[in-house]
Amino acid sequence: MSTPPDLLYSEEEEALRAAVRDLLADHCDAPGVIARTESGAPHDLAAWKALTDGMGLAGLLVPEAQGGQGATHREAAVVLEELGRAVAPVPYLSSAVVATEALLECGDQELLERLASGRAVGVLAVGLHRAPGTAFHSVRLDGGALHGELRGIADAAAADVLLVPAEDGGLYAVDASDATVTPQASLDLTRPLATVTLDGARARRLGAAEPAVRRALRAGAGLLASEQLGLADWALTETVRYLKERKQFNRPVGGFQALKHRLAQLWLETVHLRAAARNAADALATGEDVDVAVAVAQAYAAPVAVHAAEEALQLHAGIGMTWEHPVHLYLKRAKADSIAYGSAGAHRSAVAELVGLQAP
């Protein structure tokens, strides 16, 4: 009989949340994030250094014996909630979760230590839209060198090491300086996409690609729900605060019954998302019913995060339509996340298959 999931936050997790939120308040304030999206350097490497060097958060999922913190996916989920709340332009999900999980599957000690310490940023060269367990593109291996093009790679511009699947079934480590990284037009300016082109890039085999990519994408999808939770919670909190302050006909706008109903519905959706995201994080940490928990979380998370951001934009009225207000960052992140690691529809289909509940 399986153990019931623990959906509550421990004291240590709440302390971690407070520390990460304080750090992001100093490094990722809204005007600073907006200004960075307008620059040629979308990633905030100073914030990344503070998260990794200062707090050691890049190594949460890596055992202590392999140079990490020896924590679990529950702690990583708390970090991602706060990163989502700040739409922080750092490659945490890409490097500290997805690439790290791939390396844990392959057992590469040297690269794990580099990623866990934050000395290097690793990126799995699989399109951000790929769902766990689905087919992914590979490149050609010829004489120990890789040739080919991979599109839709998130955070490739910040990568020091690329983990590239090849047609021989292997996963290879490629120094990012040996690849050509070309930015793509990205809706979410805080998590930019790029095309990675390899033309005779030197490569080192790490292990089998299929199990490593499957494990990495599953963890990415499961913990992405926590990022979407942080985003939705910010949207709800900021919208409630604004509607309490904004007055019309000499009374707070939030006092109007129609708006109360909309906020109450959004609150319910966010509470349900919290349960689904915590269940996915706990399942990843314990290894129990992981596939179902991840698929359920992602089937629910994307529509809620998008709805929360849309409501925030509409209920902020004119000020929400300005570039200076950060709500557009949250809407773009929510929309981009809605297809990251598989769409909600793909995950609903996965749930149906996993529990034997096929559509008519």
Short mmCIF file of C-alpha atoms in Angstrom, two decimals:
data_model
loop_
_atom_site.label_atom_id
_atom_site.label_comp_id
_atom_site.label_asym_id
_atom_site.label_seq_id
_atom_site.Cartn_x
_atom_site.Cartn_y
_atom_site.Cartn_z
CA MET A 1 0.00 0.00 0.00
CA SER A 2 1.46 3.35 -1.04
CA THR A 3 2.08 6.15 1.45
CA PRO A 4 -0.33 9.13 1.17
CA PRO A 5 1.42 12.16 -0.36
CA ASP A 6 2.52 14.95 1.95
CA LEU A 7 1.18 18.16 0.41
CA LEU A 8 2.12 20.48 3.28
CA TYR A 9 5.29 22.57 3.52
CA SER A 10 7.80 21.78 6.24
CA GLU A 11 9.40 24.47 8.39
CA GLU A 12 12.63 24.02 6.43
CA GLU A 13 10.81 24.49 3.13
CA GLU A 14 9.15 27.68 4.37
CA ALA A 15 12.52 28.97 5.56
CA LEU A 16 13.97 28.19 2.13
CA ARG A 17 11.06 30.06 0.51
CA ALA A 18 11.68 33.14 2.64
CA ALA A 19 15.39 33.16 1.82
CA VAL A 20 14.83 32.77 -1.93
CA ARG A 21 12.10 35.43 -1.95
CA ASP A 22 14.39 37.89 -0.16
CA LEU A 23 17.19 37.22 -2.62
CA LEU A 24 14.92 37.67 -5.64
CA ALA A 25 13.53 40.89 -4.20
CA ASP A 26 17.08 42.27 -4.36
CA HIS A 27 18.03 40.84 -7.76
CA CYS A 28 14.82 40.40 -9.79
CA ASP A 29 12.57 43.38 -9.16
CA ALA A 30 10.03 44.01 -11.91
CA PRO A 31 11.69 47.08 -13.49
CA GLY A 32 14.99 45.20 -13.62
CA VAL A 33 13.49 42.13 -15.29
CA ILE A 34 11.69 44.30 -17.86
CA ALA A 35 14.88 46.21 -18.61
CA ARG A 36 16.77 42.95 -19.07
CA THR A 37 14.24 41.69 -21.63
CA GLU A 38 14.98 44.80 -23.67
CA SER A 39 18.73 44.18 -23.60
CA GLY A 40 20.88 41.75 -25.52
CA ALA A 41 21.51 39.70 -22.36
CA PRO A 42 18.16 38.26 -21.22
CA HIS A 43 19.63 35.98 -18.54
CA ASP A 44 20.40 37.54 -15.15
CA LEU A 45 23.74 35.94 -14.38
CA ALA A 46 24.16 37.98 -11.19
CA ALA A 47 20.95 36.50 -9.79
CA TRP A 48 22.06 33.06 -10.97
CA LYS A 49 25.39 33.46 -9.17
CA ALA A 50 23.60 34.51 -5.99
CA LEU A 51 21.30 31.48 -6.17
CA THR A 52 24.14 29.06 -6.86
CA ASP A 53 27.24 30.43 -5.14
CA GLY A 54 25.41 32.16 -2.32
CA MET A 55 22.76 29.54 -1.53
CA GLY A 56 23.91 26.37 -3.26
CA LEU A 57 20.53 25.87 -4.92
CA ALA A 58 21.86 24.44 -8.20
CA GLY A 59 22.78 21.22 -6.41
CA LEU A 60 19.54 20.51 -4.54
CA LEU A 61 18.80 17.35 -6.53
CA VAL A 62 22.39 16.07 -6.46
CA PRO A 63 23.44 13.73 -3.62
CA GLU A 64 26.07 15.05 -1.24
CA ALA A 65 28.48 12.30 -2.30
CA GLN A 66 28.33 13.73 -5.83
CA GLY A 67 28.94 17.34 -4.81
CA GLY A 68 25.36 18.49 -4.25
CA GLN A 69 23.07 19.39 -1.37
CA GLY A 70 21.31 16.05 -1.13
CA ALA A 71 17.83 17.58 -0.97
CA THR A 72 14.73 16.44 -2.85
CA HIS A 73 12.30 17.61 -5.50
CA ARG A 74 10.16 19.12 -2.75
CA GLU A 75 12.81 21.73 -1.99
CA ALA A 76 13.45 22.34 -5.68
CA ALA A 77 9.70 22.89 -6.11
CA VAL A 78 9.73 25.62 -3.45
CA VAL A 79 12.58 27.37 -5.26
CA LEU A 80 10.68 27.16 -8.55
CA GLU A 81 7.55 28.61 -6.95
CA GLU A 82 9.52 31.70 -6.02
CA LEU A 83 11.26 31.88 -9.39
CA GLY A 84 7.84 31.73 -11.04
CA ARG A 85 6.52 34.43 -8.72
CA ALA A 86 9.37 36.70 -9.86
CA VAL A 87 9.50 35.46 -13.50
CA ALA A 88 13.22 35.33 -12.79
CA PRO A 89 15.33 35.14 -16.00
CA VAL A 90 17.65 32.40 -14.72
CA PRO A 91 18.26 28.91 -16.17
CA TYR A 92 17.29 27.06 -12.99
CA LEU A 93 14.69 24.70 -14.47
CA SER A 94 16.91 24.01 -17.50
CA SER A 95 20.16 23.40 -15.65
CA ALA A 96 19.46 22.53 -12.00
CA VAL A 97 16.50 20.26 -12.83
CA VAL A 98 16.36 19.00 -16.42
CA ALA A 99 20.06 18.75 -17.30
CA THR A 100 20.90 17.57 -13.79
CA GLU A 101 18.33 14.77 -13.95
CA ALA A 102 19.76 13.63 -17.28
CA LEU A 103 23.25 13.52 -15.78
CA LEU A 104 22.01 11.65 -12.70
CA GLU A 105 20.61 9.00 -15.03
CA CYS A 106 23.93 8.80 -16.91
CA GLY A 107 26.02 8.96 -13.74
CA ASP A 108 28.57 11.49 -14.99
CA GLN A 109 30.35 12.67 -11.85
CA GLU A 110 32.49 15.44 -13.34
CA LEU A 111 29.66 17.28 -15.04
CA LEU A 112 27.31 16.79 -12.09
CA GLU A 113 29.78 18.51 -9.78
CA ARG A 114 30.13 21.44 -12.18
CA LEU A 115 26.40 21.93 -12.49
CA ALA A 116 25.75 21.40 -8.77
CA SER A 117 28.29 24.07 -7.85
CA GLY A 118 26.92 26.52 -10.38
CA ARG A 119 30.28 26.76 -12.11
CA ALA A 120 28.60 25.64 -15.32
CA VAL A 121 25.11 25.87 -16.80
CA GLY A 122 23.94 22.71 -18.51
CA VAL A 123 21.11 22.54 -21.04
CA LEU A 124 19.49 19.44 -22.50
CA ALA A 125 19.29 20.03 -26.25
CA VAL A 126 15.71 18.81 -26.63
CA GLY A 127 12.93 21.15 -27.74
CA LEU A 128 11.08 22.76 -24.84
CA HIS A 129 7.75 21.55 -26.25
CA ARG A 130 8.63 17.85 -25.99
CA ALA A 131 6.53 15.90 -23.49
CA PRO A 132 8.01 13.09 -21.36
CA GLY A 133 8.09 9.78 -23.20
CA THR A 134 7.60 11.26 -26.67
CA ALA A 135 10.01 11.17 -29.60
CA PHE A 136 12.73 13.82 -29.78
CA HIS A 137 15.16 14.94 -32.46
CA SER A 138 18.72 13.63 -32.59
CA VAL A 139 21.82 14.70 -34.50
CA ARG A 140 24.22 12.69 -36.64
CA LEU A 141 27.38 11.21 -35.17
CA ASP A 142 30.31 10.97 -37.56
CA GLY A 143 33.79 10.07 -36.43
CA GLY A 144 33.18 11.17 -32.86
CA ALA A 145 31.81 14.57 -33.93
CA LEU A 146 28.19 15.74 -34.05
CA HIS A 147 26.40 17.29 -37.01
CA GLY A 148 22.86 18.67 -37.13
CA GLU A 149 20.41 21.29 -35.99
CA LEU A 150 18.10 21.32 -32.95
CA ARG A 151 15.38 23.94 -32.53
CA GLY A 152 13.43 25.36 -29.62
CA ILE A 153 16.14 24.83 -27.01
CA ALA A 154 15.37 26.84 -23.89
CA ASP A 155 18.20 28.80 -22.22
CA ALA A 156 20.77 27.59 -24.77
CA ALA A 157 22.22 31.11 -24.85
CA ALA A 158 23.27 30.76 -21.21
CA ALA A 159 24.67 27.23 -21.54
CA ASP A 160 28.26 26.24 -20.92
CA VAL A 161 27.56 22.57 -21.71
CA LEU A 162 24.95 21.12 -24.06
CA LEU A 163 23.64 17.58 -23.56
CA VAL A 164 22.88 16.39 -27.08
CA PRO A 165 21.08 13.18 -28.13
CA ALA A 166 22.58 11.50 -31.17
CA GLU A 167 21.21 9.03 -33.71
CA ASP A 168 23.33 6.19 -32.29
CA GLY A 169 21.17 6.31 -29.14
CA GLY A 170 23.76 8.08 -26.98
CA LEU A 171 23.64 11.32 -25.04
CA TYR A 172 26.73 13.47 -25.59
CA ALA A 173 28.27 16.42 -23.78
CA VAL A 174 29.26 19.27 -26.08
CA ASP A 175 31.03 22.45 -25.04
CA ALA A 176 28.70 25.31 -25.94
CA SER A 177 31.60 27.15 -27.57
CA ASP A 178 31.71 24.36 -30.19
CA ALA A 179 28.09 24.97 -31.19
CA THR A 180 26.39 27.84 -32.96
CA VAL A 181 23.51 29.17 -30.87
CA THR A 182 21.08 31.35 -32.82
CA PRO A 183 18.28 33.12 -30.89
CA GLN A 184 14.73 32.40 -32.00
CA ALA A 185 11.73 34.70 -31.67
CA SER A 186 10.36 33.81 -28.23
CA LEU A 187 7.05 34.88 -26.71
CA ASP A 188 8.54 34.54 -23.24
CA LEU A 189 11.45 36.96 -23.16
CA THR A 190 12.58 35.69 -19.74
CA ARG A 191 13.17 32.13 -21.00
CA PRO A 192 14.50 32.61 -24.53
CA LEU A 193 14.66 29.84 -27.10
CA ALA A 194 17.43 29.20 -29.59
CA THR A 195 18.47 26.99 -32.47
CA VAL A 196 21.60 24.93 -31.77
CA THR A 197 23.67 24.06 -34.85
CA LEU A 198 26.46 21.50 -34.63
CA ASP A 199 28.99 21.25 -37.45
CA GLY A 200 31.62 18.74 -36.44
CA ALA A 201 31.35 19.55 -32.72
CA ARG A 202 33.56 17.50 -30.46
CA ALA A 203 31.51 15.32 -28.12
CA ARG A 204 31.89 12.98 -25.16
CA ARG A 205 29.41 10.16 -24.67
CA LEU A 206 27.62 10.23 -21.30
CA GLY A 207 25.22 7.31 -21.59
CA ALA A 208 22.01 6.21 -23.25
CA ALA A 209 19.87 9.12 -24.44
CA GLU A 210 16.37 7.64 -24.20
CA PRO A 211 16.18 6.92 -20.44
CA ALA A 212 18.09 10.11 -19.59
CA VAL A 213 15.82 12.33 -21.69
CA ARG A 214 12.69 10.60 -20.38
CA ARG A 215 13.76 11.11 -16.76
CA ALA A 216 14.81 14.71 -17.39
CA LEU A 217 11.60 15.72 -19.14
CA ARG A 218 9.46 14.02 -16.51
CA ALA A 219 11.15 15.98 -13.73
CA GLY A 220 10.95 19.17 -15.80
CA ALA A 221 7.23 18.73 -16.39
CA GLY A 222 6.53 17.87 -12.75
CA LEU A 223 8.43 20.81 -11.30
CA LEU A 224 7.22 23.22 -13.99
CA ALA A 225 3.84 22.96 -12.22
CA SER A 226 5.42 24.60 -9.16
CA GLU A 227 6.70 27.47 -11.31
CA GLN A 228 3.19 27.85 -12.74
CA LEU A 229 1.82 27.83 -9.19
CA GLY A 230 4.12 30.69 -8.19
CA LEU A 231 3.07 32.63 -11.27
CA ALA A 232 -0.66 32.11 -10.58
CA ASP A 233 -0.26 32.98 -6.92
CA TRP A 234 1.49 36.26 -7.82
CA ALA A 235 -1.27 37.12 -10.29
CA LEU A 236 -3.98 36.49 -7.72
CA THR A 237 -2.21 38.33 -4.89
CA GLU A 238 -1.33 41.38 -6.96
CA THR A 239 -4.81 41.60 -8.49
CA VAL A 240 -6.49 41.46 -5.08
CA ARG A 241 -4.12 44.14 -3.77
CA TYR A 242 -4.79 46.39 -6.77
CA LEU A 243 -8.56 46.03 -6.59
CA LYS A 244 -8.49 46.97 -2.90
CA GLU A 245 -6.64 50.21 -3.73
CA ARG A 246 -8.36 51.20 -7.00
CA LYS A 247 -11.55 53.18 -6.41
CA GLN A 248 -14.55 53.81 -8.62
CA PHE A 249 -17.67 55.72 -7.56
CA ASN A 250 -15.81 56.44 -4.33
CA ARG A 251 -15.53 52.78 -3.30
CA PRO A 252 -12.87 50.09 -3.83
CA VAL A 253 -13.33 48.27 -7.11
CA GLY A 254 -12.77 44.98 -5.31
CA GLY A 255 -16.03 45.50 -3.46
CA PHE A 256 -18.12 44.91 -6.58
CA GLN A 257 -19.84 41.53 -6.45
CA ALA A 258 -18.96 40.46 -10.00
CA LEU A 259 -15.24 40.96 -9.36
CA LYS A 260 -15.47 39.11 -6.05
CA HIS A 261 -16.87 36.10 -7.89
CA ARG A 262 -14.03 36.15 -10.42
CA LEU A 263 -11.41 36.40 -7.69
CA ALA A 264 -13.04 33.63 -5.66
CA GLN A 265 -12.98 31.34 -8.68
CA LEU A 266 -9.33 32.17 -9.31
CA TRP A 267 -8.51 31.48 -5.66
CA LEU A 268 -10.12 28.05 -5.89
CA GLU A 269 -8.20 27.21 -9.06
CA THR A 270 -4.92 28.31 -7.46
CA VAL A 271 -5.54 26.22 -4.34
CA HIS A 272 -6.24 23.19 -6.51
CA LEU A 273 -3.08 23.88 -8.51
CA ARG A 274 -1.09 24.01 -5.29
CA ALA A 275 -2.32 20.53 -4.38
CA ALA A 276 -1.50 19.14 -7.83
CA ALA A 277 1.96 20.74 -7.92
CA ARG A 278 2.84 19.60 -4.40
CA ASN A 279 1.65 16.09 -5.22
CA ALA A 280 3.92 15.99 -8.29
CA ALA A 281 6.91 17.25 -6.30
CA ASP A 282 6.28 14.73 -3.53
CA ALA A 283 5.88 11.90 -6.04
CA LEU A 284 9.17 12.81 -7.72
CA ALA A 285 10.84 12.87 -4.29
CA THR A 286 9.45 9.51 -3.15
CA GLY A 287 9.26 7.72 -6.50
CA GLU A 288 5.62 6.68 -5.98
CA ASP A 289 3.07 7.03 -8.84
CA VAL A 290 5.36 9.55 -10.51
CA ASP A 291 4.03 9.36 -14.06
CA VAL A 292 0.40 9.84 -13.01
CA ALA A 293 1.18 12.66 -10.56
CA VAL A 294 3.24 14.56 -13.15
CA ALA A 295 0.64 14.14 -15.89
CA VAL A 296 -2.21 15.23 -13.61
CA ALA A 297 -0.26 18.31 -12.45
CA GLN A 298 0.55 19.42 -15.98
CA ALA A 299 -2.96 18.70 -17.27
CA TYR A 300 -4.25 21.16 -14.67
CA ALA A 301 -1.44 23.69 -14.26
CA ALA A 302 -1.28 25.29 -17.69
CA PRO A 303 -4.94 26.41 -17.97
CA VAL A 304 -4.90 27.80 -14.42
CA ALA A 305 -1.68 29.77 -14.87
CA VAL A 306 -2.90 31.25 -18.16
CA HIS A 307 -6.30 32.11 -16.67
CA ALA A 308 -4.67 33.76 -13.64
CA ALA A 309 -2.42 35.90 -15.83
CA GLU A 310 -5.32 36.83 -18.14
CA GLU A 311 -7.48 37.86 -15.18
CA ALA A 312 -4.62 39.91 -13.75
CA LEU A 313 -4.18 41.71 -17.05
CA GLN A 314 -7.89 42.45 -17.48
CA LEU A 315 -8.58 43.46 -13.88
CA HIS A 316 -5.60 45.81 -13.79
CA ALA A 317 -7.40 47.65 -16.61
CA GLY A 318 -5.42 50.37 -18.37
CA ILE A 319 -2.28 50.13 -16.22
CA GLY A 320 -2.08 46.41 -17.01
CA MET A 321 -1.80 47.18 -20.72
CA THR A 322 1.40 49.20 -20.29
CA TRP A 323 4.90 47.85 -20.89
CA GLU A 324 6.03 49.25 -17.54
CA HIS A 325 3.66 47.02 -15.57
CA PRO A 326 5.09 43.48 -15.23
CA VAL A 327 1.83 41.60 -15.79
CA HIS A 328 2.69 41.07 -19.48
CA LEU A 329 5.77 39.11 -18.41
CA TYR A 330 3.56 36.75 -16.43
CA LEU A 331 1.08 36.28 -19.26
CA LYS A 332 3.88 35.51 -21.71
CA ARG A 333 5.54 33.08 -19.31
CA ALA A 334 2.18 31.39 -18.63
CA LYS A 335 1.45 31.01 -22.34
CA ALA A 336 4.94 29.68 -23.07
CA ASP A 337 4.76 27.29 -20.11
CA SER A 338 1.43 25.97 -21.39
CA ILE A 339 3.26 24.10 -24.16
CA ALA A 340 6.52 23.43 -22.30
CA TYR A 341 7.22 19.74 -21.69
CA GLY A 342 3.91 18.88 -23.36
CA SER A 343 0.57 20.65 -23.62
CA ALA A 344 -2.28 20.12 -21.16
CA GLY A 345 -4.03 18.04 -23.81
CA ALA A 346 -1.02 15.77 -24.21
CA HIS A 347 -0.89 15.22 -20.45
CA ARG A 348 -4.62 14.52 -20.26
CA SER A 349 -4.10 11.84 -22.89
CA ALA A 350 -1.20 10.49 -20.83
CA VAL A 351 -3.39 10.33 -17.71
CA ALA A 352 -6.09 8.45 -19.64
CA GLU A 353 -3.56 5.92 -20.90
CA LEU A 354 -1.88 5.50 -17.52
CA VAL A 355 -5.09 4.77 -15.63
CA GLY A 356 -6.80 2.86 -18.45
CA LEU A 357 -9.50 5.45 -19.04
CA GLN A 358 -9.65 5.73 -22.79
CA ALA A 359 -11.79 8.23 -24.64
CA PRO A 360 -14.85 6.85 -26.49
#
